[in-house]
Amino acid sequence: MSRRSARAFAPASIGNVGVGFDLLGLVIEGAGDTVTVARSVEPGVRIRAIRGSEVALPTEPEHNTAGRALLSLLERAQPGFGLDVEIDKGIAYGSGMGGSAASAVAAVVAANALLESPLDVDALYACALDGEAVASGGRHGDNVAPMLLGGLVLTVGDAPPLKLPTPAGVYSVLVHPDCVLETRRARAALATPYALHEFVTQNGHLARFIAGLYRNDLDLIRAGLRDELVEPRRAALIPGFEDVKQAAVAADALGASISGAGPSVFAWCLGRAAAERAGAAMRAAFAAHDLDSQIYISPLDAPGARLLED
């Protein structure tokens, strides 16, 4: 007999990974959202509870990332039943850690376990993108895709995401300061047109970075892991950003930049001990600007969303 309910966990992520705006995403360990989905004789989707959020989130399914993703799943699968949903937030609102995407991903992974004929990962990706669009205003897969697949992922529009190789022994460290930066405000900072040469420069960085991944070449990765397109416009929105970035670089990070829309800041480091040193230095730099923060250290091949046992 098919399951009547299921719970799933979706981890936090680093959107953009600095060099790949709306294209690259990396999953991290230590934070995430949990969504419980149950069959209902009533058609459609009902959000019964949202717990753990510092701000009021919409309970109308059309305006909630998890709810909208599930509406898309029901439209695709036509299972003959509705869904009741409970959301437990473990990612802070406006943190730059993919909280809106995590709820959508956890919801579709849980609901998929209730279907007689489960959807494949590409269909789940499309449904979760529909949910993410509610919060971000566009179908940006840089958080959704790594949450589904794990590791580091390249996304281009609605095309199936591509999981990228990652160098052994490299760790990400993400430092989340206790402040909020809404995605829409961060995107507004990018409204002024860019010059063509700025795109050419950034494309060069992205090319080096991806070539470095496939060649397992840390020098190429270090040369490419930089953002001269988006970071300069968003840096002023994050208190102490330049000091935090320089603290990571001084601790010998391969590179550092803004996680997603911010205000979290991430770095890549060779070895866990180096990541711990960089994280401590970054946290101290935020503290110098009167901000407490949390540190998350992860291998680059951290796992994606998963079902949880009751």
PDB file of C-alpha atoms in Angstrom:
ATOM      1  CA  MET A   1       0.000   0.000   0.000  1.00  0.00           C
ATOM      2  CA  SER A   2       1.246   3.492  -0.831  1.00  0.00           C
ATOM      3  CA  ARG A   3       2.448   5.794   1.914  1.00  0.00           C
ATOM      4  CA  ARG A   4      -0.035   8.181   3.480  1.00  0.00           C
ATOM      5  CA  SER A   5       2.557  10.758   4.570  1.00  0.00           C
ATOM      6  CA  ALA A   6       6.261  11.517   4.180  1.00  0.00           C
ATOM      7  CA  ARG A   7       8.863  13.930   5.531  1.00  0.00           C
ATOM      8  CA  ALA A   8      11.842  15.280   3.623  1.00  0.00           C
ATOM      9  CA  PHE A   9      14.814  17.470   4.451  1.00  0.00           C
ATOM     10  CA  ALA A  10      16.455  19.879   1.995  1.00  0.00           C
ATOM     11  CA  PRO A  11      19.827  21.403   2.941  1.00  0.00           C
ATOM     12  CA  ALA A  12      20.876  25.026   2.610  1.00  0.00           C
ATOM     13  CA  SER A  13      22.963  26.145  -0.345  1.00  0.00           C
ATOM     14  CA  ILE A  14      25.367  28.747  -1.703  1.00  0.00           C
ATOM     15  CA  GLY A  15      23.754  30.324  -4.746  1.00  0.00           C
ATOM     16  CA  ASN A  16      25.934  31.811  -7.516  1.00  0.00           C
ATOM     17  CA  VAL A  17      29.166  30.526  -5.883  1.00  0.00           C
ATOM     18  CA  GLY A  18      30.458  34.017  -6.593  1.00  0.00           C
ATOM     19  CA  VAL A  19      31.533  33.538 -10.186  1.00  0.00           C
ATOM     20  CA  GLY A  20      28.324  31.992 -11.603  1.00  0.00           C
ATOM     21  CA  PHE A  21      25.405  34.385 -11.078  1.00  0.00           C
ATOM     22  CA  ASP A  22      22.131  32.403 -11.382  1.00  0.00           C
ATOM     23  CA  LEU A  23      24.159  29.519 -12.871  1.00  0.00           C
ATOM     24  CA  LEU A  24      26.124  27.808 -10.085  1.00  0.00           C
ATOM     25  CA  GLY A  25      24.992  26.439  -6.746  1.00  0.00           C
ATOM     26  CA  LEU A  26      26.611  24.423  -3.973  1.00  0.00           C
ATOM     27  CA  VAL A  27      24.844  22.513  -1.230  1.00  0.00           C
ATOM     28  CA  ILE A  28      26.087  22.830   2.381  1.00  0.00           C
ATOM     29  CA  GLU A  29      25.701  20.861   5.596  1.00  0.00           C
ATOM     30  CA  GLY A  30      24.318  21.961   8.942  1.00  0.00           C
ATOM     31  CA  ALA A  31      21.110  23.825   8.070  1.00  0.00           C
ATOM     32  CA  GLY A  32      17.972  23.089   6.093  1.00  0.00           C
ATOM     33  CA  ASP A  33      14.179  22.941   5.929  1.00  0.00           C
ATOM     34  CA  THR A  34      11.958  19.956   6.721  1.00  0.00           C
ATOM     35  CA  VAL A  35       8.547  19.520   5.088  1.00  0.00           C
ATOM     36  CA  THR A  36       5.884  16.958   5.973  1.00  0.00           C
ATOM     37  CA  VAL A  37       3.309  16.112   3.305  1.00  0.00           C
ATOM     38  CA  ALA A  38       0.212  13.937   3.803  1.00  0.00           C
ATOM     39  CA  ARG A  39      -2.447  12.660   1.446  1.00  0.00           C
ATOM     40  CA  SER A  40      -5.860  14.318   1.702  1.00  0.00           C
ATOM     41  CA  VAL A  41      -9.263  13.488   0.232  1.00  0.00           C
ATOM     42  CA  GLU A  42      -9.646  17.210  -0.424  1.00  0.00           C
ATOM     43  CA  PRO A  43      -8.179  18.263  -3.764  1.00  0.00           C
ATOM     44  CA  GLY A  44      -5.398  20.842  -4.005  1.00  0.00           C
ATOM     45  CA  VAL A  45      -2.841  21.904  -1.390  1.00  0.00           C
ATOM     46  CA  ARG A  46      -3.330  23.196   2.145  1.00  0.00           C
ATOM     47  CA  ILE A  47      -0.510  24.534   4.317  1.00  0.00           C
ATOM     48  CA  ARG A  48      -1.503  23.520   7.821  1.00  0.00           C
ATOM     49  CA  ALA A  49       1.490  24.904   9.742  1.00  0.00           C
ATOM     50  CA  ILE A  50       4.729  26.834   9.346  1.00  0.00           C
ATOM     51  CA  ARG A  51       7.149  26.630  12.263  1.00  0.00           C
ATOM     52  CA  GLY A  52      10.566  28.120  12.937  1.00  0.00           C
ATOM     53  CA  SER A  53      10.307  31.280  10.832  1.00  0.00           C
ATOM     54  CA  GLU A  54      11.247  34.677  12.251  1.00  0.00           C
ATOM     55  CA  VAL A  55       8.814  36.366   9.859  1.00  0.00           C
ATOM     56  CA  ALA A  56       5.250  35.565   8.838  1.00  0.00           C
ATOM     57  CA  LEU A  57       5.285  33.478   5.673  1.00  0.00           C
ATOM     58  CA  PRO A  58       2.239  33.114   3.411  1.00  0.00           C
ATOM     59  CA  THR A  59       0.019  30.102   3.982  1.00  0.00           C
ATOM     60  CA  GLU A  60      -1.852  30.470   0.686  1.00  0.00           C
ATOM     61  CA  PRO A  61      -0.288  27.737  -1.459  1.00  0.00           C
ATOM     62  CA  GLU A  62      -0.105  29.951  -4.558  1.00  0.00           C
ATOM     63  CA  HIS A  63       2.108  32.419  -2.666  1.00  0.00           C
ATOM     64  CA  ASN A  64       4.239  29.958  -0.704  1.00  0.00           C
ATOM     65  CA  THR A  65       7.260  28.313  -2.334  1.00  0.00           C
ATOM     66  CA  ALA A  66       6.441  24.846  -1.007  1.00  0.00           C
ATOM     67  CA  GLY A  67       2.753  25.229  -1.792  1.00  0.00           C
ATOM     68  CA  ARG A  68       3.324  26.429  -5.345  1.00  0.00           C
ATOM     69  CA  ALA A  69       5.798  23.625  -6.019  1.00  0.00           C
ATOM     70  CA  LEU A  70       3.255  21.075  -4.823  1.00  0.00           C
ATOM     71  CA  LEU A  71       0.527  22.560  -6.993  1.00  0.00           C
ATOM     72  CA  SER A  72       2.839  22.023  -9.957  1.00  0.00           C
ATOM     73  CA  LEU A  73       3.522  18.454  -8.854  1.00  0.00           C
ATOM     74  CA  LEU A  74      -0.210  17.684  -8.600  1.00  0.00           C
ATOM     75  CA  GLU A  75      -0.788  19.163 -12.038  1.00  0.00           C
ATOM     76  CA  ARG A  76       1.913  16.931 -13.524  1.00  0.00           C
ATOM     77  CA  ALA A  77       1.183  13.724 -11.634  1.00  0.00           C
ATOM     78  CA  GLN A  78      -2.629  13.870 -11.351  1.00  0.00           C
ATOM     79  CA  PRO A  79      -2.567  11.464  -8.380  1.00  0.00           C
ATOM     80  CA  GLY A  80      -6.265  11.744  -7.521  1.00  0.00           C
ATOM     81  CA  PHE A  81      -5.686  13.144  -4.037  1.00  0.00           C
ATOM     82  CA  GLY A  82      -4.750  16.441  -2.399  1.00  0.00           C
ATOM     83  CA  LEU A  83      -1.938  17.334  -0.033  1.00  0.00           C
ATOM     84  CA  ASP A  84      -1.717  18.705   3.504  1.00  0.00           C
ATOM     85  CA  VAL A  85       1.594  20.359   4.323  1.00  0.00           C
ATOM     86  CA  GLU A  86       3.596  21.309   7.422  1.00  0.00           C
ATOM     87  CA  ILE A  87       6.837  23.302   7.057  1.00  0.00           C
ATOM     88  CA  ASP A  88       9.621  23.451   9.632  1.00  0.00           C
ATOM     89  CA  LYS A  89      12.082  26.198   8.717  1.00  0.00           C
ATOM     90  CA  GLY A  90      15.713  25.645   9.584  1.00  0.00           C
ATOM     91  CA  ILE A  91      17.151  28.315   7.284  1.00  0.00           C
ATOM     92  CA  ALA A  92      16.886  31.935   8.368  1.00  0.00           C
ATOM     93  CA  TYR A  93      14.816  34.309   6.255  1.00  0.00           C
ATOM     94  CA  GLY A  94      16.848  36.589   3.989  1.00  0.00           C
ATOM     95  CA  SER A  95      20.109  34.792   4.829  1.00  0.00           C
ATOM     96  CA  GLY A  96      21.463  34.057   1.343  1.00  0.00           C
ATOM     97  CA  MET A  97      21.283  30.320   2.107  1.00  0.00           C
ATOM     98  CA  GLY A  98      18.422  29.354  -0.188  1.00  0.00           C
ATOM     99  CA  GLY A  99      15.607  29.166   2.346  1.00  0.00           C
ATOM    100  CA  SER A 100      12.807  29.689  -0.165  1.00  0.00           C
ATOM    101  CA  ALA A 101      14.183  26.991  -2.460  1.00  0.00           C
ATOM    102  CA  ALA A 102      14.719  24.530   0.398  1.00  0.00           C
ATOM    103  CA  SER A 103      11.045  24.532   1.329  1.00  0.00           C
ATOM    104  CA  ALA A 104      10.076  23.898  -2.306  1.00  0.00           C
ATOM    105  CA  VAL A 105      12.604  21.090  -2.733  1.00  0.00           C
ATOM    106  CA  ALA A 106      11.754  19.340   0.534  1.00  0.00           C
ATOM    107  CA  ALA A 107       8.056  19.555  -0.339  1.00  0.00           C
ATOM    108  CA  VAL A 108       8.361  17.904  -3.766  1.00  0.00           C
ATOM    109  CA  VAL A 109      10.738  15.196  -2.488  1.00  0.00           C
ATOM    110  CA  ALA A 110       8.277  14.315   0.286  1.00  0.00           C
ATOM    111  CA  ALA A 111       5.232  14.403  -1.999  1.00  0.00           C
ATOM    112  CA  ASN A 112       6.980  12.301  -4.623  1.00  0.00           C
ATOM    113  CA  ALA A 113       7.200   9.475  -2.103  1.00  0.00           C
ATOM    114  CA  LEU A 114       3.381   9.396  -1.977  1.00  0.00           C
ATOM    115  CA  LEU A 115       2.886   8.890  -5.719  1.00  0.00           C
ATOM    116  CA  GLU A 116       2.100   5.517  -7.285  1.00  0.00           C
ATOM    117  CA  SER A 117       4.418   6.504 -10.146  1.00  0.00           C
ATOM    118  CA  PRO A 118       7.071   8.879  -8.769  1.00  0.00           C
ATOM    119  CA  LEU A 119       8.318  11.691 -10.975  1.00  0.00           C
ATOM    120  CA  ASP A 120      11.932  11.729 -12.153  1.00  0.00           C
ATOM    121  CA  VAL A 121      14.421  14.277 -10.857  1.00  0.00           C
ATOM    122  CA  ASP A 122      14.045  16.557 -13.901  1.00  0.00           C
ATOM    123  CA  ALA A 123      10.296  16.836 -13.287  1.00  0.00           C
ATOM    124  CA  LEU A 124      10.878  17.507  -9.587  1.00  0.00           C
ATOM    125  CA  TYR A 125      13.358  20.204 -10.575  1.00  0.00           C
ATOM    126  CA  ALA A 126      10.752  21.901 -12.764  1.00  0.00           C
ATOM    127  CA  CYS A 127       8.142  21.781  -9.986  1.00  0.00           C
ATOM    128  CA  ALA A 128      10.562  23.191  -7.414  1.00  0.00           C
ATOM    129  CA  LEU A 129      11.530  25.971  -9.842  1.00  0.00           C
ATOM    130  CA  ASP A 130       7.869  26.963 -10.034  1.00  0.00           C
ATOM    131  CA  GLY A 131       7.918  27.258  -6.249  1.00  0.00           C
ATOM    132  CA  GLU A 132      11.194  29.186  -6.091  1.00  0.00           C
ATOM    133  CA  ALA A 133       9.831  31.728  -8.599  1.00  0.00           C
ATOM    134  CA  VAL A 134       7.235  32.810  -6.021  1.00  0.00           C
ATOM    135  CA  ALA A 135       9.990  34.202  -3.787  1.00  0.00           C
ATOM    136  CA  SER A 136      12.701  35.258  -6.231  1.00  0.00           C
ATOM    137  CA  GLY A 137      10.560  36.554  -9.078  1.00  0.00           C
ATOM    138  CA  GLY A 138      12.192  34.224 -11.615  1.00  0.00           C
ATOM    139  CA  ARG A 139      12.989  30.583 -12.341  1.00  0.00           C
ATOM    140  CA  HIS A 140      16.507  30.578 -10.890  1.00  0.00           C
ATOM    141  CA  GLY A 141      17.855  27.072 -10.339  1.00  0.00           C
ATOM    142  CA  ASP A 142      21.129  27.830  -8.597  1.00  0.00           C
ATOM    143  CA  ASN A 143      19.674  26.898  -5.202  1.00  0.00           C
ATOM    144  CA  VAL A 144      17.069  24.326  -6.249  1.00  0.00           C
ATOM    145  CA  ALA A 145      19.418  22.166  -8.328  1.00  0.00           C
ATOM    146  CA  PRO A 146      22.174  21.516  -5.758  1.00  0.00           C
ATOM    147  CA  MET A 147      19.552  20.861  -3.102  1.00  0.00           C
ATOM    148  CA  LEU A 148      18.101  18.112  -5.292  1.00  0.00           C
ATOM    149  CA  LEU A 149      21.336  16.629  -6.639  1.00  0.00           C
ATOM    150  CA  GLY A 150      23.898  17.436  -3.950  1.00  0.00           C
ATOM    151  CA  GLY A 151      27.357  18.879  -4.536  1.00  0.00           C
ATOM    152  CA  LEU A 152      28.141  21.632  -7.034  1.00  0.00           C
ATOM    153  CA  VAL A 153      25.693  22.083  -9.903  1.00  0.00           C
ATOM    154  CA  LEU A 154      25.468  24.141 -13.106  1.00  0.00           C
ATOM    155  CA  THR A 155      22.001  25.302 -14.159  1.00  0.00           C
ATOM    156  CA  VAL A 156      20.951  27.017 -17.378  1.00  0.00           C
ATOM    157  CA  GLY A 157      17.291  28.021 -17.591  1.00  0.00           C
ATOM    158  CA  ASP A 158      14.857  25.103 -17.567  1.00  0.00           C
ATOM    159  CA  ALA A 159      17.417  22.643 -18.989  1.00  0.00           C
ATOM    160  CA  PRO A 160      18.318  19.663 -16.790  1.00  0.00           C
ATOM    161  CA  PRO A 161      21.004  20.704 -14.264  1.00  0.00           C
ATOM    162  CA  LEU A 162      24.532  19.371 -14.628  1.00  0.00           C
ATOM    163  CA  LYS A 163      26.465  18.163 -11.603  1.00  0.00           C
ATOM    164  CA  LEU A 164      30.089  19.363 -11.741  1.00  0.00           C
ATOM    165  CA  PRO A 165      33.231  17.628 -10.458  1.00  0.00           C
ATOM    166  CA  THR A 166      34.769  19.019  -7.280  1.00  0.00           C
ATOM    167  CA  PRO A 167      38.409  18.874  -6.137  1.00  0.00           C
ATOM    168  CA  ALA A 168      39.139  16.444  -3.333  1.00  0.00           C
ATOM    169  CA  GLY A 169      40.055  17.986  -0.004  1.00  0.00           C
ATOM    170  CA  VAL A 170      38.467  21.392  -0.634  1.00  0.00           C
ATOM    171  CA  TYR A 171      35.848  22.602   1.854  1.00  0.00           C
ATOM    172  CA  SER A 172      33.373  25.437   1.797  1.00  0.00           C
ATOM    173  CA  VAL A 173      32.904  27.655   4.815  1.00  0.00           C
ATOM    174  CA  LEU A 174      29.807  29.832   5.037  1.00  0.00           C
ATOM    175  CA  VAL A 175      29.417  32.515   7.690  1.00  0.00           C
ATOM    176  CA  HIS A 176      25.901  33.811   8.266  1.00  0.00           C
ATOM    177  CA  PRO A 177      25.653  37.130  10.134  1.00  0.00           C
ATOM    178  CA  ASP A 178      22.615  37.900  12.256  1.00  0.00           C
ATOM    179  CA  CYS A 179      21.007  40.300   9.806  1.00  0.00           C
ATOM    180  CA  VAL A 180      18.549  40.074   6.904  1.00  0.00           C
ATOM    181  CA  LEU A 181      18.991  40.985   3.248  1.00  0.00           C
ATOM    182  CA  GLU A 182      15.915  40.276   1.126  1.00  0.00           C
ATOM    183  CA  THR A 183      16.549  38.804  -2.328  1.00  0.00           C
ATOM    184  CA  ARG A 184      14.419  41.399  -4.097  1.00  0.00           C
ATOM    185  CA  ARG A 185      16.401  44.241  -2.512  1.00  0.00           C
ATOM    186  CA  ALA A 186      19.685  42.587  -3.485  1.00  0.00           C
ATOM    187  CA  ARG A 187      18.471  42.151  -7.067  1.00  0.00           C
ATOM    188  CA  ALA A 188      17.431  45.803  -7.224  1.00  0.00           C
ATOM    189  CA  ALA A 189      21.108  46.712  -6.773  1.00  0.00           C
ATOM    190  CA  LEU A 190      21.772  45.145 -10.185  1.00  0.00           C
ATOM    191  CA  ALA A 191      19.271  47.226 -12.144  1.00  0.00           C
ATOM    192  CA  THR A 192      21.778  49.640 -13.730  1.00  0.00           C
ATOM    193  CA  PRO A 193      23.092  48.317 -17.091  1.00  0.00           C
ATOM    194  CA  TYR A 194      26.531  46.733 -17.276  1.00  0.00           C
ATOM    195  CA  ALA A 195      29.284  47.480 -19.786  1.00  0.00           C
ATOM    196  CA  LEU A 196      30.191  44.778 -22.291  1.00  0.00           C
ATOM    197  CA  HIS A 197      33.771  44.488 -21.004  1.00  0.00           C
ATOM    198  CA  GLU A 198      32.434  43.625 -17.546  1.00  0.00           C
ATOM    199  CA  PHE A 199      30.643  40.581 -18.973  1.00  0.00           C
ATOM    200  CA  VAL A 200      33.754  39.539 -20.896  1.00  0.00           C
ATOM    201  CA  THR A 201      35.874  39.720 -17.735  1.00  0.00           C
ATOM    202  CA  GLN A 202      33.378  37.732 -15.706  1.00  0.00           C
ATOM    203  CA  ASN A 203      32.975  35.116 -18.436  1.00  0.00           C
ATOM    204  CA  GLY A 204      36.734  34.640 -18.310  1.00  0.00           C
ATOM    205  CA  HIS A 205      36.589  34.000 -14.578  1.00  0.00           C
ATOM    206  CA  LEU A 206      33.762  31.482 -15.018  1.00  0.00           C
ATOM    207  CA  ALA A 207      35.665  29.682 -17.791  1.00  0.00           C
ATOM    208  CA  ARG A 208      38.789  29.397 -15.631  1.00  0.00           C
ATOM    209  CA  PHE A 209      36.760  28.177 -12.685  1.00  0.00           C
ATOM    210  CA  ILE A 210      34.948  25.410 -14.583  1.00  0.00           C
ATOM    211  CA  ALA A 211      38.135  24.379 -16.405  1.00  0.00           C
ATOM    212  CA  GLY A 212      39.839  24.167 -13.023  1.00  0.00           C
ATOM    213  CA  LEU A 213      37.107  21.863 -11.731  1.00  0.00           C
ATOM    214  CA  TYR A 214      37.473  19.452 -14.639  1.00  0.00           C
ATOM    215  CA  ARG A 215      41.289  19.552 -14.501  1.00  0.00           C
ATOM    216  CA  ASN A 216      41.390  19.376 -10.700  1.00  0.00           C
ATOM    217  CA  ASP A 217      43.626  22.471 -10.892  1.00  0.00           C
ATOM    218  CA  LEU A 218      43.484  24.595  -7.725  1.00  0.00           C
ATOM    219  CA  ASP A 219      45.424  27.442  -9.353  1.00  0.00           C
ATOM    220  CA  LEU A 220      42.782  27.775 -12.075  1.00  0.00           C
ATOM    221  CA  ILE A 221      40.007  27.570  -9.481  1.00  0.00           C
ATOM    222  CA  ARG A 222      41.690  30.285  -7.399  1.00  0.00           C
ATOM    223  CA  ALA A 223      42.075  32.485 -10.512  1.00  0.00           C
ATOM    224  CA  GLY A 224      38.430  32.037 -11.456  1.00  0.00           C
ATOM    225  CA  LEU A 225      36.683  32.144  -8.080  1.00  0.00           C
ATOM    226  CA  ARG A 226      35.992  35.864  -8.103  1.00  0.00           C
ATOM    227  CA  ASP A 227      32.986  38.043  -8.863  1.00  0.00           C
ATOM    228  CA  GLU A 228      33.583  41.385 -10.543  1.00  0.00           C
ATOM    229  CA  LEU A 229      30.029  41.668 -11.838  1.00  0.00           C
ATOM    230  CA  VAL A 230      27.548  41.342  -8.966  1.00  0.00           C
ATOM    231  CA  GLU A 231      29.627  41.517  -5.791  1.00  0.00           C
ATOM    232  CA  PRO A 232      30.747  45.169  -6.238  1.00  0.00           C
ATOM    233  CA  ARG A 233      27.123  46.310  -6.374  1.00  0.00           C
ATOM    234  CA  ARG A 234      25.935  44.262  -3.425  1.00  0.00           C
ATOM    235  CA  ALA A 235      28.915  44.629  -1.105  1.00  0.00           C
ATOM    236  CA  ALA A 236      27.626  47.825   0.486  1.00  0.00           C
ATOM    237  CA  LEU A 237      24.400  46.044   1.491  1.00  0.00           C
ATOM    238  CA  ILE A 238      26.347  43.726   3.815  1.00  0.00           C
ATOM    239  CA  PRO A 239      27.881  45.350   6.934  1.00  0.00           C
ATOM    240  CA  GLY A 240      31.615  44.644   7.046  1.00  0.00           C
ATOM    241  CA  PHE A 241      31.675  42.610   3.835  1.00  0.00           C
ATOM    242  CA  GLU A 242      35.070  43.795   2.605  1.00  0.00           C
ATOM    243  CA  ASP A 243      36.679  43.070   5.969  1.00  0.00           C
ATOM    244  CA  VAL A 244      35.063  39.623   6.095  1.00  0.00           C
ATOM    245  CA  LYS A 245      36.261  38.784   2.590  1.00  0.00           C
ATOM    246  CA  GLN A 246      39.780  39.981   3.323  1.00  0.00           C
ATOM    247  CA  ALA A 247      39.818  37.899   6.505  1.00  0.00           C
ATOM    248  CA  ALA A 248      39.084  34.812   4.417  1.00  0.00           C
ATOM    249  CA  VAL A 249      41.747  35.673   1.846  1.00  0.00           C
ATOM    250  CA  ALA A 250      44.313  36.358   4.582  1.00  0.00           C
ATOM    251  CA  ALA A 251      43.547  32.868   5.938  1.00  0.00           C
ATOM    252  CA  ASP A 252      44.612  31.524   2.515  1.00  0.00           C
ATOM    253  CA  ALA A 253      41.153  30.809   1.108  1.00  0.00           C
ATOM    254  CA  LEU A 254      41.063  29.990  -2.597  1.00  0.00           C
ATOM    255  CA  GLY A 255      38.418  32.691  -2.932  1.00  0.00           C
ATOM    256  CA  ALA A 256      35.504  34.291  -1.101  1.00  0.00           C
ATOM    257  CA  SER A 257      32.323  36.097  -2.064  1.00  0.00           C
ATOM    258  CA  ILE A 258      28.642  36.625  -1.228  1.00  0.00           C
ATOM    259  CA  SER A 259      26.447  33.566  -0.785  1.00  0.00           C
ATOM    260  CA  GLY A 260      23.350  33.980  -2.931  1.00  0.00           C
ATOM    261  CA  ALA A 261      21.853  37.409  -2.425  1.00  0.00           C
ATOM    262  CA  GLY A 262      23.642  37.777   0.923  1.00  0.00           C
ATOM    263  CA  PRO A 263      24.280  38.698   3.676  1.00  0.00           C
ATOM    264  CA  SER A 264      26.058  35.356   4.216  1.00  0.00           C
ATOM    265  CA  VAL A 265      29.635  35.151   2.941  1.00  0.00           C
ATOM    266  CA  PHE A 266      31.392  31.973   1.818  1.00  0.00           C
ATOM    267  CA  ALA A 267      34.939  30.866   1.069  1.00  0.00           C
ATOM    268  CA  TRP A 268      36.618  27.785  -0.383  1.00  0.00           C
ATOM    269  CA  CYS A 269      39.602  26.387   1.500  1.00  0.00           C
ATOM    270  CA  LEU A 270      42.014  23.494   1.047  1.00  0.00           C
ATOM    271  CA  GLY A 271      41.421  21.221   4.016  1.00  0.00           C
ATOM    272  CA  ARG A 272      38.970  21.321   6.894  1.00  0.00           C
ATOM    273  CA  ALA A 273      41.480  22.905   9.259  1.00  0.00           C
ATOM    274  CA  ALA A 274      41.996  25.792   6.824  1.00  0.00           C
ATOM    275  CA  ALA A 275      38.225  26.201   6.535  1.00  0.00           C
ATOM    276  CA  GLU A 276      37.946  26.359  10.323  1.00  0.00           C
ATOM    277  CA  ARG A 277      40.644  29.051  10.489  1.00  0.00           C
ATOM    278  CA  ALA A 278      38.985  31.066   7.735  1.00  0.00           C
ATOM    279  CA  GLY A 279      35.570  30.714   9.367  1.00  0.00           C
ATOM    280  CA  ALA A 280      36.876  31.969  12.704  1.00  0.00           C
ATOM    281  CA  ALA A 281      38.548  34.942  11.017  1.00  0.00           C
ATOM    282  CA  MET A 282      35.401  35.789   9.065  1.00  0.00           C
ATOM    283  CA  ARG A 283      33.272  35.549  12.188  1.00  0.00           C
ATOM    284  CA  ALA A 284      35.667  37.872  14.022  1.00  0.00           C
ATOM    285  CA  ALA A 285      35.439  40.369  11.160  1.00  0.00           C
ATOM    286  CA  PHE A 286      31.645  40.388  11.402  1.00  0.00           C
ATOM    287  CA  ALA A 287      31.925  40.803  15.185  1.00  0.00           C
ATOM    288  CA  ALA A 288      34.058  43.910  14.624  1.00  0.00           C
ATOM    289  CA  HIS A 289      30.971  45.329  12.906  1.00  0.00           C
ATOM    290  CA  ASP A 290      28.736  44.383  15.848  1.00  0.00           C
ATOM    291  CA  LEU A 291      27.276  41.295  14.157  1.00  0.00           C
ATOM    292  CA  ASP A 292      27.201  37.837  15.675  1.00  0.00           C
ATOM    293  CA  SER A 293      27.311  35.014  13.125  1.00  0.00           C
ATOM    294  CA  GLN A 294      27.136  31.254  12.620  1.00  0.00           C
ATOM    295  CA  ILE A 295      29.694  29.125  10.769  1.00  0.00           C
ATOM    296  CA  TYR A 296      28.885  26.177   8.489  1.00  0.00           C
ATOM    297  CA  ILE A 297      31.724  24.037   7.125  1.00  0.00           C
ATOM    298  CA  SER A 298      31.062  21.407   4.450  1.00  0.00           C
ATOM    299  CA  PRO A 299      32.840  19.203   1.929  1.00  0.00           C
ATOM    300  CA  LEU A 300      32.057  20.242  -1.640  1.00  0.00           C
ATOM    301  CA  ASP A 301      30.283  16.947  -2.329  1.00  0.00           C
ATOM    302  CA  ALA A 302      27.734  17.261   0.492  1.00  0.00           C
ATOM    303  CA  PRO A 303      24.463  15.359  -0.135  1.00  0.00           C
ATOM    304  CA  GLY A 304      21.205  16.862  -1.346  1.00  0.00           C
ATOM    305  CA  ALA A 305      17.605  16.416  -0.189  1.00  0.00           C
ATOM    306  CA  ARG A 306      16.511  13.172   1.436  1.00  0.00           C
ATOM    307  CA  LEU A 307      13.478  11.461   2.907  1.00  0.00           C
ATOM    308  CA  LEU A 308      13.380  11.203   6.704  1.00  0.00           C
ATOM    309  CA  GLU A 309      12.125   8.196   8.593  1.00  0.00           C
ATOM    310  CA  ASP A 310       9.277   8.725  11.048  1.00  0.00           C
TER     311      ASP A 310
END
